Amino acid sequence: MKLLTHNMLTSHVQGVIKGYPLIIKATEVKVNELEFSAPFVSRMIPKLEWSALIQAAEWLGQSQDLPSTLIPDYEKDEEFLRKVHRILLEVEVVEGCLQCPESGREFPISKGVPNMLLIEDE
Amino acid sequence: RKLKSAACRACRQYLLHLAHDNVDFRLPVQTVNFQFTQTFVLILTSRSAFELWGHGTTTDELRMSLLEYPAENMAPYLQQNSTYKINVYTFNKTLVFKDSIEKIDALDFLPFKGTVNLKAPEHIFCLLEDYGSDPYEIPEEPFHMYFGRWIADGQRELIRSYSVKKRHFIGNTSMDAGLSFIMANHAKVKADDLVYDPFVGTGSLLVACSRFGAYVCGTDIDYNTIHGVGKASRKNQKWRGPDENIRANLRQYGTESLYVDVMVSDASKTVWRKTAQFDAIVTDPPYGIRESTRRTGSHKDIIKPPEDFSGESHIPVSMAYHLSDIFADLLNFAAHHLVLGGRLIYWLPIYRPEYCEEMVPLHPCLTLISNCEQTLSSHTSRRLITMEKTKEPEESDGLAHLADPRFTPYHGHNSFREKYFCGLTKKNGKDSKATPGNKD
C-alpha cells in the first residue's frame, strides 16, 4: 500500500465518525525507485490532506524533511516535488495493518494489498 | 473501409480513415480531441489521419479547393530545405503506376519548394480518391478526391502487442485487449490522470489505461483474484503462480511505475474519503453470469475460503448484489468521486427483448455521452456506457434514485442471470453463446 492511497482511505466501520486517517502499523516497508512525473505530483498535491500525509510518513519513519505545511509555488520546486513523489509512490507498506482511529478495528495489509472487507454486522 | 471527413475546433479539417470492426464504437471515438498528434495515435479504430487541405468531386473542384486553402497553413510543410513525398491512395480501384504519376504531376500548382525523398521524407502528403464501395461497378472517375498532409496512423499494432493471450495473469472475464483500449479512449484517459476500477478483477482495464500514461488503482471483493491465488483460468495450468497479479501485468508492459494500488474491498461499501477524486472510473461490473455478483452483508450464507488458501478470513458472507443496485451505487459513487469533467465508463448487461433506451441508468450529476452495443447472443448484449460528471453533487442528489423512477429503470433487469440462462434452455442450447473477448 502506498501513501497516496492511504491518504484517500477512510474507515467505513458502521457508526464511526472520525475514521480518518487510518493508523498505519507496518511490519514490513519497502522503498522502490519509480519514474518521476512532475505533472502528476503537482496535480495530486492539492487533492491531498497534507497533514495526514505527514502523519503517515512519520508512522513509517519516512518523514525526512517534508514540511509540515505546504509551501507556496510548489509546482516549480522540483526538489520538493521529488520528495513528495517519493513519499506518495515509492514508499510502500508490504505487511502490516491499518487501524480505525475510532473503533480500533484493524484491516490487514498482506503482500502490499490492504484488505478492507468488513464482516457482517460491522 | 470508410472515409470520413470531420471538422474540428481549430477551423482545420481532418480526414480519418477508419477500420471496420467494432463499428458501433466508431462514432463516439471521433469526438476525442484530435488536435494533438499524440492523442490521435491512440485512436485505435482509425487507420490513419490527415490534415485536410482540399477536397472535391472532380479534379477541378479539388484544385479550386486547394487554391482556397490558406497559404500560411501550407507554408511550414513546403519549405525549401525540407523533404517530402506524395502518396496516392485509391479506394476500390487499382491504378497503374503511370496514372498515379500523372495525378501527382497534376498537383504541381501547389507551391512545393522542398525536395522529394521517397525513403524517409519529413512530410508526407496524400491524394486520396474514393471510387465507391461496389467492387463490380467501379467508375472511371472517383466520387471524391481529397488531398492532405499525413499526420498519424492509428494504433492497431497496440492491440496485437496487448493480446490477453500473452499476458501473465488472466481471469475468466479478462477484457478483450481492443475493447479495453476503446474504453480507455472513451474515458479520455491521458497521461498523469488517476484512474480507478472498482471491479478490477485481473486488471485488464488498468493495463490499458496505464498504456495511456495514467496512474491506476483498483479494488475487488475477490481476495483470490487480487492476490493471484486459486484456480488458474488458463488451461493446463494448475495454480496461478506468485507472479500472477495485476502489478505483474503492468510490469510486463513496462508501466509498473504507474501502478498505485489494488485493494480487497466491497464496492458497495466505499472506503474512500469524501473528497477523494479520480480523473476517470473505468470498469466492468459483474453481470452475474460468469462471476456471481456478491457483496458482504447480513445474509447467513457463509462462503468458506478454498482449502488451499491459508491466511486471514476474507469474504465471510455473501448476498446477491442486485444488478440495479450495482449501477445505482456506481453512478452515485462516480458523481461524488470523479473530478468535474471526469468520465465514468462501464458495461451494462442487457436483456435485448426488453431493452429500451430509458433503461440506461441516469444521475443528476452525470451526463450520458454514449451508449454502444456489443451483442453477446440473440437475446443478450452489453452496452458500453460513457458518462461525464457535469455537476457537483448536493445533499439531495444522493437520494435522487429513490425519488425518481427514471433513475432506476434498470430494476427490471434484476436476475439478469436468470434471464440469460432461461433464454438458453428455451432454445435447447442452440443459441450461440458469444462471450465477450478472449475468454476461455
Coordinates of C-alpha atoms in Angstrom, one line a residue:
Chain A
M1 CA 0.0 0.0 0.0
K2 CA 1.3 3.4 -1.0
L3 CA 0.7 6.6 0.9
L4 CA -1.1 8.2 -2.0
T5 CA -3.8 5.5 -1.5
H6 CA -3.6 5.7 2.3
N7 CA -4.3 9.5 2.1
M8 CA -7.6 8.8 0.4
L9 CA -8.8 5.9 2.6
T10 CA -11.1 6.2 5.5
S11 CA -12.6 3.8 8.0
H12 CA -16.1 2.7 6.9
V13 CA -16.9 0.8 10.1
Q14 CA -20.6 1.5 10.9
G15 CA -21.2 4.4 13.2
V16 CA -17.7 5.7 13.1
I17 CA -17.5 9.4 12.6
K18 CA -13.8 10.2 12.9
G19 CA -12.3 7.4 10.8
Y20 CA -9.6 9.4 9.0
P21 CA -6.8 8.9 8.7
L22 CA -6.3 5.2 9.4
I23 CA -3.4 4.5 11.7
I24 CA -0.6 2.6 9.9
K25 CA 1.0 -0.2 11.7
A26 CA 3.7 -1.5 9.4
T27 CA 5.8 -4.6 9.9
E28 CA 7.5 -4.5 6.5
V29 CA 8.1 -1.4 4.4
K30 CA 9.8 -1.3 1.0
V31 CA 11.1 1.7 -0.9
N32 CA 11.1 1.3 -4.7
E33 CA 12.6 3.5 -7.3
L34 CA 9.9 4.7 -9.7
E35 CA 9.8 7.0 -12.7
F36 CA 9.2 10.6 -11.5
S37 CA 6.4 12.6 -13.1
A38 CA 6.4 16.3 -12.0
P39 CA 2.9 17.0 -13.6
F40 CA 1.4 14.0 -11.8
V41 CA 2.8 15.0 -8.4
S42 CA 1.8 18.7 -8.9
R43 CA -1.8 17.6 -9.8
M44 CA -2.1 15.3 -6.8
I45 CA -0.8 17.7 -4.1
P46 CA -4.0 19.9 -4.0
K47 CA -6.0 16.8 -3.6
L48 CA -4.1 15.5 -0.6
E49 CA -4.9 16.0 3.0
W50 CA -1.3 17.3 3.7
S51 CA -1.3 16.8 7.5
A52 CA -2.5 13.2 7.1
L53 CA 0.4 12.6 4.6
I54 CA 3.0 14.0 7.0
Q55 CA 1.5 11.9 9.8
A56 CA 1.6 8.7 7.7
A57 CA 5.2 9.4 6.7
E58 CA 6.1 9.8 10.4
W59 CA 4.4 6.5 11.2
L60 CA 6.7 4.9 8.7
G61 CA 9.8 6.8 9.8
Q62 CA 10.0 8.3 6.4
S63 CA 9.2 12.0 7.0
Q64 CA 12.8 13.0 6.2
D65 CA 12.5 16.7 5.7
L66 CA 9.0 17.2 4.4
P67 CA 7.5 20.5 5.6
S68 CA 4.5 20.2 7.9
T69 CA 2.6 22.7 5.8
L70 CA 2.6 23.0 2.1
I71 CA 5.0 25.5 0.6
P72 CA 3.6 28.1 -1.9
D73 CA 4.7 27.7 -5.5
Y74 CA 5.5 24.1 -5.0
E75 CA 4.9 23.4 -8.8
K76 CA 8.2 25.0 -9.6
D77 CA 10.2 23.4 -6.9
E78 CA 11.5 20.1 -8.4
E79 CA 13.4 19.0 -5.4
F80 CA 10.2 19.4 -3.3
L81 CA 8.2 17.5 -5.9
R82 CA 10.6 14.7 -5.9
K83 CA 10.4 14.4 -2.2
V84 CA 6.6 14.2 -2.5
H85 CA 6.9 11.7 -5.3
R86 CA 9.0 9.5 -3.0
I87 CA 6.6 9.6 -0.1
L88 CA 3.5 9.2 -2.2
L89 CA 4.5 6.4 -4.5
E90 CA 7.9 4.9 -3.7
V91 CA 7.4 4.1 -0.1
E92 CA 5.2 1.0 0.3
V93 CA 3.8 -0.9 3.2
V94 CA 4.2 -4.6 2.3
E95 CA 3.0 -6.1 5.6
G96 CA 1.1 -4.6 8.4
C97 CA -2.3 -3.3 9.1
L98 CA -4.5 -0.1 9.0
Q99 CA -6.3 0.7 12.2
C100 CA -9.6 2.7 12.5
P101 CA -8.7 5.5 14.9
E102 CA -12.1 5.4 16.5
S103 CA -13.2 1.8 16.7
G104 CA -9.8 0.1 16.8
R105 CA -10.8 -2.3 14.0
E106 CA -7.8 -3.5 12.1
F107 CA -7.6 -4.0 8.3
P108 CA -4.7 -6.3 7.4
I109 CA -2.2 -5.5 4.7
S110 CA -0.6 -8.5 3.1
K111 CA 1.9 -8.6 0.1
G112 CA 1.2 -4.9 -0.3
V113 CA -2.6 -5.4 -0.6
P114 CA -4.9 -3.9 2.0
N115 CA -8.0 -6.0 2.8
M116 CA -10.8 -3.5 3.7
L117 CA -13.6 -6.1 3.9
L118 CA -15.8 -5.9 7.0
I119 CA -17.7 -8.9 8.3
E120 CA -21.4 -8.9 8.7
D121 CA -22.9 -6.5 11.2
E122 CA -19.9 -4.4 11.3
Chain B
R1 CA -13.3 0.9 -45.2
K2 CA -14.8 4.2 -44.9
L3 CA -13.6 7.7 -45.5
K4 CA -15.0 10.3 -43.2
S5 CA -14.1 14.0 -43.0
A6 CA -14.6 15.7 -39.7
A7 CA -14.4 19.3 -38.7
C8 CA -12.5 20.2 -35.5
R9 CA -12.3 23.2 -33.3
A10 CA -9.3 24.9 -34.8
C11 CA -11.0 25.5 -38.1
R12 CA -8.9 22.9 -39.7
Q13 CA -10.4 19.8 -41.2
Y14 CA -9.1 16.4 -40.6
L15 CA -9.8 13.2 -42.6
L16 CA -9.9 10.0 -40.7
H17 CA -9.6 6.6 -42.4
L18 CA -11.5 4.2 -40.3
A19 CA -11.3 0.5 -39.9
H20 CA -14.4 -1.8 -39.9
D21 CA -14.5 -3.8 -36.7
N22 CA -16.3 -2.6 -33.6
V23 CA -18.4 -0.4 -36.0
D24 CA -20.7 0.8 -33.3
F25 CA -17.9 2.3 -31.3
R26 CA -16.5 4.5 -34.0
L27 CA -18.7 7.5 -33.8
P28 CA -18.1 8.4 -30.1
V29 CA -14.4 8.0 -30.7
Q30 CA -14.4 10.8 -33.2
T31 CA -15.3 13.3 -30.5
V32 CA -11.9 12.8 -29.0
N33 CA -9.8 15.9 -29.3
F34 CA -7.6 15.2 -32.2
Q35 CA -5.8 18.5 -32.4
F36 CA -2.7 16.9 -31.0
T37 CA -0.9 14.1 -32.8
Q38 CA -0.2 12.3 -29.5
T39 CA -3.8 12.0 -28.6
F40 CA -4.7 11.0 -32.0
V41 CA -2.4 8.0 -32.3
L42 CA -4.3 6.4 -29.5
I43 CA -7.5 6.3 -31.5
L44 CA -7.4 2.7 -32.3
T45 CA -10.3 2.3 -34.6
S46 CA -8.7 4.6 -37.2
R47 CA -6.1 3.5 -39.7
S48 CA -4.7 7.0 -40.5
A49 CA -5.4 10.7 -40.1
F50 CA -4.7 13.5 -42.5
E51 CA -4.8 17.2 -42.2
L52 CA -7.2 18.0 -45.0
W53 CA -6.1 20.7 -47.4
G54 CA -8.7 20.3 -50.2
H55 CA -11.4 18.1 -51.5
G56 CA -13.8 17.9 -54.4
T57 CA -15.8 15.6 -56.6
T58 CA -13.8 16.5 -59.7
T59 CA -10.1 17.4 -60.3
D60 CA -11.1 21.0 -60.9
E61 CA -13.1 21.2 -57.7
L62 CA -10.1 19.7 -55.8
R63 CA -7.9 22.2 -57.4
M64 CA -10.1 25.1 -56.5
S65 CA -10.4 23.9 -53.0
L66 CA -6.6 23.6 -52.7
L67 CA -6.1 27.1 -54.0
E68 CA -8.5 28.4 -51.4
Y69 CA -6.6 26.7 -48.5
P70 CA -4.7 29.4 -46.6
A71 CA -1.1 29.6 -47.9
E72 CA 0.2 30.3 -44.4
N73 CA -1.1 26.9 -43.3
M74 CA 0.7 25.1 -46.1
A75 CA 3.9 27.0 -45.9
P76 CA 5.5 25.3 -42.9
Y77 CA 5.4 22.0 -44.7
L78 CA 6.6 23.1 -48.1
Q79 CA 9.8 24.8 -47.1
Q80 CA 12.8 24.8 -49.4
N81 CA 15.1 22.8 -47.1
S82 CA 12.5 20.1 -46.3
T83 CA 11.9 16.8 -47.9
Y84 CA 8.6 15.3 -48.9
K85 CA 6.8 12.7 -50.9
I86 CA 3.2 12.3 -52.2
N87 CA 1.3 9.1 -52.0
V88 CA -1.7 8.3 -54.0
Y89 CA -4.4 6.1 -52.3
T90 CA -7.3 4.8 -54.3
F91 CA -10.2 3.1 -52.7
N92 CA -12.0 0.4 -54.7
K93 CA -9.7 0.8 -57.7
T94 CA -6.2 -0.1 -58.7
L95 CA -4.3 2.5 -60.6
V96 CA -1.4 1.7 -62.9
F97 CA 1.8 3.4 -61.9
K98 CA 1.7 5.8 -64.9
D99 CA -1.7 7.1 -63.8
S100 CA -0.5 7.7 -60.2
I101 CA 2.4 9.8 -61.5
E102 CA 0.0 11.8 -63.7
K103 CA -2.2 12.6 -60.8
I104 CA 0.8 13.7 -58.7
D105 CA 2.1 15.9 -61.6
A106 CA -1.4 17.5 -61.8
L107 CA -0.8 18.9 -58.3
D108 CA 2.3 20.8 -59.3
F109 CA 0.3 24.1 -59.0
L110 CA 0.9 23.7 -55.2
P111 CA 4.0 25.6 -54.0
F112 CA 6.2 22.6 -53.1
K113 CA 9.6 24.1 -52.6
G114 CA 11.3 21.2 -50.9
T115 CA 13.0 18.1 -52.5
V116 CA 11.4 14.7 -53.0
N117 CA 12.6 11.9 -50.8
L118 CA 10.9 8.6 -51.2
K119 CA 12.6 6.8 -48.4
A120 CA 12.4 9.0 -45.4
P121 CA 10.7 12.3 -46.1
E122 CA 9.9 14.8 -43.4
H123 CA 6.5 15.4 -44.7
I124 CA 4.1 13.0 -46.4
F125 CA 1.2 14.2 -48.5
C126 CA -1.6 12.1 -49.8
L127 CA -4.0 12.2 -52.6
L128 CA -7.0 10.0 -51.7
E129 CA -9.5 9.0 -54.3
D130 CA -12.8 7.4 -53.4
Y131 CA -14.2 5.1 -56.1
G132 CA -17.1 3.9 -54.0
S133 CA -17.7 0.7 -52.3
D134 CA -19.1 -1.6 -55.1
P135 CA -16.3 -3.7 -56.5
Y136 CA -18.4 -4.6 -59.5
E137 CA -19.2 -1.1 -60.5
I138 CA -16.0 0.9 -60.5
P139 CA -16.4 4.3 -62.0
E140 CA -14.0 5.9 -64.4
E141 CA -13.6 9.0 -62.2
P142 CA -13.6 9.0 -58.4
F143 CA -16.7 10.2 -56.5
H144 CA -14.5 12.1 -54.1
M145 CA -10.9 13.3 -54.1
Y146 CA -9.0 14.5 -51.0
F147 CA -5.6 16.0 -50.6
G148 CA -4.0 16.3 -47.3
R149 CA -0.9 16.1 -45.1
W150 CA -0.4 12.7 -43.3
I151 CA -0.4 13.1 -39.5
A152 CA -0.5 9.8 -37.9
D153 CA -1.5 6.1 -38.1
G154 CA -3.9 4.6 -35.7
Q155 CA -2.6 2.2 -33.1
R156 CA -3.9 -1.1 -34.3
E157 CA -0.5 -2.5 -33.5
L158 CA -1.2 -1.9 -29.9
I159 CA -4.0 -4.5 -30.0
R160 CA -1.6 -7.2 -31.2
S161 CA 1.0 -6.5 -28.6
Y162 CA -1.5 -6.3 -25.8
S163 CA -3.3 -9.5 -26.6
V164 CA -4.7 -11.1 -23.5
K165 CA -3.3 -14.5 -24.5
K166 CA 0.2 -13.3 -24.0
R167 CA -0.5 -11.7 -20.6
H168 CA 0.7 -13.4 -17.5
F169 CA -2.4 -13.0 -15.4
I170 CA -5.8 -13.6 -16.9
G171 CA -9.1 -14.5 -15.4
N172 CA -12.4 -15.8 -16.8
T173 CA -13.5 -12.2 -17.5
S174 CA -10.3 -10.5 -18.7
M175 CA -11.4 -7.8 -21.1
D176 CA -10.6 -8.2 -24.8
A177 CA -7.5 -6.1 -25.5
G178 CA -9.1 -4.0 -28.2
L179 CA -12.2 -3.2 -26.1
S180 CA -10.2 -2.2 -23.0
F181 CA -8.3 0.3 -25.1
I182 CA -11.6 1.6 -26.6
M183 CA -12.9 2.0 -23.0
A184 CA -9.8 4.0 -22.0
N185 CA -10.3 6.1 -25.1
H186 CA -13.9 6.8 -24.3
A187 CA -12.9 7.8 -20.8
K188 CA -10.4 10.3 -22.3
V189 CA -7.7 8.8 -20.2
K190 CA -4.5 10.7 -20.6
A191 CA -1.0 10.9 -19.1
D192 CA -0.9 11.7 -15.4
D193 CA -4.5 11.0 -14.8
L194 CA -5.5 8.9 -11.8
V195 CA -7.9 6.1 -12.9
Y196 CA -9.9 3.8 -10.7
D197 CA -11.6 0.5 -11.3
P198 CA -14.0 -0.6 -8.6
F199 CA -14.4 -4.1 -10.0
V200 CA -10.8 -4.6 -11.1
G201 CA -10.7 -8.4 -11.4
T202 CA -7.4 -9.2 -13.1
G203 CA -6.7 -5.6 -14.1
S204 CA -7.2 -5.7 -17.9
L205 CA -8.7 -2.2 -17.9
L206 CA -6.0 -0.8 -15.7
V207 CA -3.3 -2.2 -18.0
A208 CA -4.9 -0.4 -21.0
C209 CA -5.3 2.9 -19.0
S210 CA -1.6 2.7 -18.0
R211 CA -0.6 2.5 -21.6
F212 CA -2.2 5.9 -22.0
G213 CA 0.1 7.2 -19.2
A214 CA -2.4 7.2 -16.4
Y215 CA -1.7 6.1 -12.8
V216 CA -4.0 3.3 -11.9
C217 CA -5.7 1.8 -8.9
G218 CA -8.5 -0.7 -8.3
T219 CA -10.5 -2.7 -5.8
D220 CA -12.2 -6.0 -6.0
I221 CA -14.2 -8.0 -3.5
D222 CA -12.5 -11.2 -4.6
Y223 CA -9.4 -11.7 -2.4
N224 CA -8.1 -14.6 -4.5
T225 CA -8.2 -12.7 -7.8
I226 CA -6.4 -9.7 -6.3
H227 CA -3.7 -11.9 -4.8
G228 CA -3.5 -14.2 -7.8
V229 CA -4.4 -17.2 -5.8
G230 CA -6.6 -20.0 -6.7
K231 CA -7.7 -22.0 -9.7
A232 CA -6.0 -20.9 -12.9
S233 CA -8.0 -19.6 -15.8
R234 CA -5.6 -20.8 -18.4
K235 CA -5.9 -24.4 -19.5
N236 CA -3.1 -26.7 -18.4
Q237 CA -2.2 -24.5 -15.5
K238 CA -2.8 -25.7 -12.0
W239 CA -2.3 -22.6 -9.8
R240 CA -1.7 -19.1 -10.5
G241 CA 2.0 -18.5 -10.0
P242 CA 3.3 -16.0 -7.5
D243 CA 3.9 -13.5 -10.3
E244 CA 0.3 -13.6 -11.4
N245 CA -1.2 -10.4 -10.2
I246 CA -2.1 -7.0 -11.5
R247 CA 1.2 -5.4 -10.8
A248 CA 2.9 -8.1 -12.7
N249 CA 0.7 -7.5 -15.7
L250 CA 1.7 -3.8 -15.6
R251 CA 5.3 -4.8 -15.3
Q252 CA 5.0 -6.9 -18.4
Y253 CA 4.1 -3.8 -20.4
G254 CA 6.6 -1.5 -18.8
T255 CA 4.1 0.5 -16.9
E256 CA 4.8 -0.6 -13.4
S257 CA 5.6 2.9 -12.2
L258 CA 2.0 3.8 -12.9
Y259 CA 0.7 1.2 -10.5
V260 CA -0.7 2.8 -7.4
D261 CA -2.6 0.1 -5.5
V262 CA -5.2 -2.6 -5.6
M263 CA -7.2 -3.5 -2.5
V264 CA -9.7 -6.1 -1.5
S265 CA -12.9 -4.1 -0.9
D266 CA -16.6 -4.3 -1.4
A267 CA -17.7 -1.7 -4.0
S268 CA -21.0 -1.2 -2.2
K269 CA -19.2 0.0 1.0
T270 CA -16.9 2.7 -0.2
V271 CA -13.5 3.0 1.5
W272 CA -12.6 6.4 0.1
R273 CA -12.9 9.7 2.0
K274 CA -15.5 12.1 0.8
T275 CA -13.0 14.4 -1.1
A276 CA -11.1 11.6 -2.8
Q277 CA -11.3 12.1 -6.5
F278 CA -10.4 10.3 -9.7
D279 CA -10.0 11.6 -13.2
A280 CA -11.8 8.6 -14.6
I281 CA -13.6 5.5 -13.5
V282 CA -13.3 2.6 -15.9
T283 CA -14.9 -0.7 -15.1
D284 CA -16.7 -3.8 -16.0
P285 CA -19.1 -4.7 -13.2
P286 CA -20.1 -8.3 -12.7
Y287 CA -23.1 -9.5 -14.7
G288 CA -24.0 -12.4 -12.5
I289 CA -23.2 -15.0 -15.2
R290 CA -19.6 -16.0 -15.0
E291 CA -18.6 -14.3 -11.8
S292 CA -21.5 -14.2 -9.5
T293 CA -22.4 -10.9 -8.0
R294 CA -21.6 -10.6 -4.4
R295 CA -21.4 -8.3 -1.6
T296 CA -20.8 -8.5 2.2
G297 CA -24.0 -8.2 4.2
S298 CA -26.1 -9.8 6.7
H299 CA -27.3 -12.9 4.9
K300 CA -26.5 -16.1 6.7
D301 CA -24.8 -18.0 3.8
I302 CA -21.2 -18.3 4.7
I303 CA -18.8 -18.9 1.9
K304 CA -15.8 -20.9 3.1
P305 CA -12.4 -20.0 1.6
P306 CA -10.9 -22.7 -0.6
E307 CA -8.9 -25.3 1.2
D308 CA -5.6 -24.4 -0.4
F309 CA -5.8 -20.9 1.0
S310 CA -4.3 -20.3 4.3
G311 CA -4.4 -16.9 5.9
E312 CA -6.8 -14.4 7.2
S313 CA -10.5 -14.6 6.7
H314 CA -12.0 -13.0 3.7
I315 CA -15.4 -12.6 2.1
P316 CA -17.1 -14.0 5.1
V317 CA -20.6 -13.7 3.9
S318 CA -22.3 -13.1 0.6
M319 CA -25.6 -11.9 -0.7
A320 CA -26.9 -11.4 -4.1
Y321 CA -26.0 -7.9 -5.2
H322 CA -28.9 -6.9 -7.3
L323 CA -27.8 -5.5 -10.6
S324 CA -29.8 -2.4 -10.4
D325 CA -28.1 -1.6 -7.1
I326 CA -24.7 -2.1 -8.6
F327 CA -25.4 0.6 -11.2
A328 CA -27.2 3.0 -8.9
D329 CA -24.2 2.7 -6.5
L330 CA -21.7 3.0 -9.3
L331 CA -23.3 6.2 -10.7
N332 CA -23.6 7.7 -7.2
F333 CA -20.0 6.9 -6.5
A334 CA -18.9 8.4 -9.8
A335 CA -20.9 11.6 -9.0
H336 CA -19.0 12.0 -5.8
H337 CA -15.6 10.8 -6.7
L338 CA -15.0 12.0 -10.2
V339 CA -13.4 15.3 -10.9
L340 CA -15.7 17.7 -12.6
G341 CA -15.5 16.8 -16.3
G342 CA -14.2 13.3 -15.4
R343 CA -15.7 10.3 -17.0
L344 CA -17.3 7.0 -16.0
I345 CA -17.2 4.1 -18.5
Y346 CA -18.8 0.8 -17.8
W347 CA -20.6 -2.2 -19.3
L348 CA -24.3 -2.6 -18.8
P349 CA -25.6 -6.1 -19.4
I350 CA -28.9 -6.0 -21.4
Y351 CA -31.6 -8.5 -22.0
R352 CA -32.4 -7.5 -25.6
P353 CA -36.1 -8.4 -25.8
E354 CA -36.9 -5.9 -23.0
Y355 CA -34.3 -3.2 -23.8
C356 CA -35.3 0.4 -24.3
E357 CA -33.1 3.5 -24.0
E358 CA -34.8 4.6 -20.9
M359 CA -33.3 1.6 -19.1
V360 CA -29.8 3.2 -19.1
P361 CA -29.3 4.5 -15.5
L362 CA -29.1 8.2 -15.1
H363 CA -27.9 10.5 -12.4
P364 CA -28.5 14.2 -12.0
C365 CA -24.7 14.9 -11.8
L366 CA -23.7 12.8 -14.8
T367 CA -24.4 13.4 -18.5
L368 CA -24.8 10.4 -20.8
I369 CA -22.2 10.8 -23.6
S370 CA -22.6 7.5 -25.4
N371 CA -24.2 4.1 -25.4
C372 CA -22.7 1.4 -27.7
E373 CA -24.0 -2.1 -28.0
Q374 CA -22.0 -5.3 -28.3
T375 CA -24.1 -8.3 -29.0
L376 CA -23.4 -11.4 -26.9
S377 CA -26.2 -13.7 -28.0
S378 CA -29.5 -13.3 -29.7
H379 CA -31.2 -12.2 -26.5
T380 CA -28.3 -10.6 -24.6
S381 CA -25.9 -7.9 -25.2
R382 CA -23.9 -5.4 -23.2
R383 CA -23.7 -1.7 -23.7
L384 CA -20.7 0.4 -23.2
I385 CA -21.9 3.4 -21.3
T386 CA -19.9 6.7 -21.2
M387 CA -21.0 9.4 -18.7
E388 CA -19.4 12.6 -17.8
K389 CA -19.6 14.4 -14.5
T390 CA -21.1 17.8 -15.2
K391 CA -22.3 18.8 -11.8
E392 CA -21.1 18.6 -8.2
P393 CA -23.5 16.6 -6.0
E394 CA -25.7 18.3 -3.5
E395 CA -27.3 16.6 -0.5
S396 CA -30.5 15.8 -2.3
D397 CA -28.8 14.1 -5.3
G398 CA -27.7 11.1 -3.3
L399 CA -31.4 10.2 -2.9
A400 CA -32.5 11.1 -6.4
H401 CA -32.7 7.4 -7.4
L402 CA -35.2 6.8 -4.8
A403 CA -37.5 9.6 -5.7
D404 CA -37.4 9.5 -9.5
P405 CA -38.3 6.3 -11.3
R406 CA -36.1 7.5 -14.2
F407 CA -33.1 6.8 -12.1
T408 CA -33.8 3.2 -11.6
P409 CA -35.4 2.0 -14.7
Y410 CA -32.9 -0.8 -14.7
H411 CA -34.9 -2.6 -12.0
G412 CA -36.5 -4.8 -14.5
H413 CA -33.1 -6.3 -15.2
N414 CA -32.7 -7.9 -11.8
S415 CA -31.9 -11.6 -12.1
F416 CA -30.2 -10.9 -15.4
R417 CA -28.6 -14.3 -14.7
E418 CA -31.9 -16.0 -14.6
K419 CA -33.0 -14.5 -17.9
Y420 CA -29.7 -15.3 -19.6
F421 CA -29.9 -19.0 -18.7
C422 CA -33.6 -19.2 -19.2
G423 CA -33.2 -17.9 -22.7
L424 CA -30.6 -20.6 -23.4
T425 CA -32.6 -23.5 -22.2
K426 CA -35.6 -22.3 -24.1
K427 CA -33.7 -22.8 -27.3
N428 CA -32.2 -26.1 -26.3
G429 CA -28.7 -24.7 -26.1
K430 CA -28.7 -24.0 -29.9
D431 CA -28.3 -20.3 -29.0
S432 CA -24.9 -19.0 -29.8
K433 CA -23.2 -18.2 -26.6
A434 CA -21.0 -15.4 -28.0
T435 CA -18.9 -14.3 -25.0
P436 CA -17.1 -11.0 -24.8
G437 CA -13.5 -11.0 -25.7
N438 CA -10.8 -13.6 -25.1
K439 CA -12.4 -15.8 -22.5
D440 CA -11.7 -19.5 -22.2

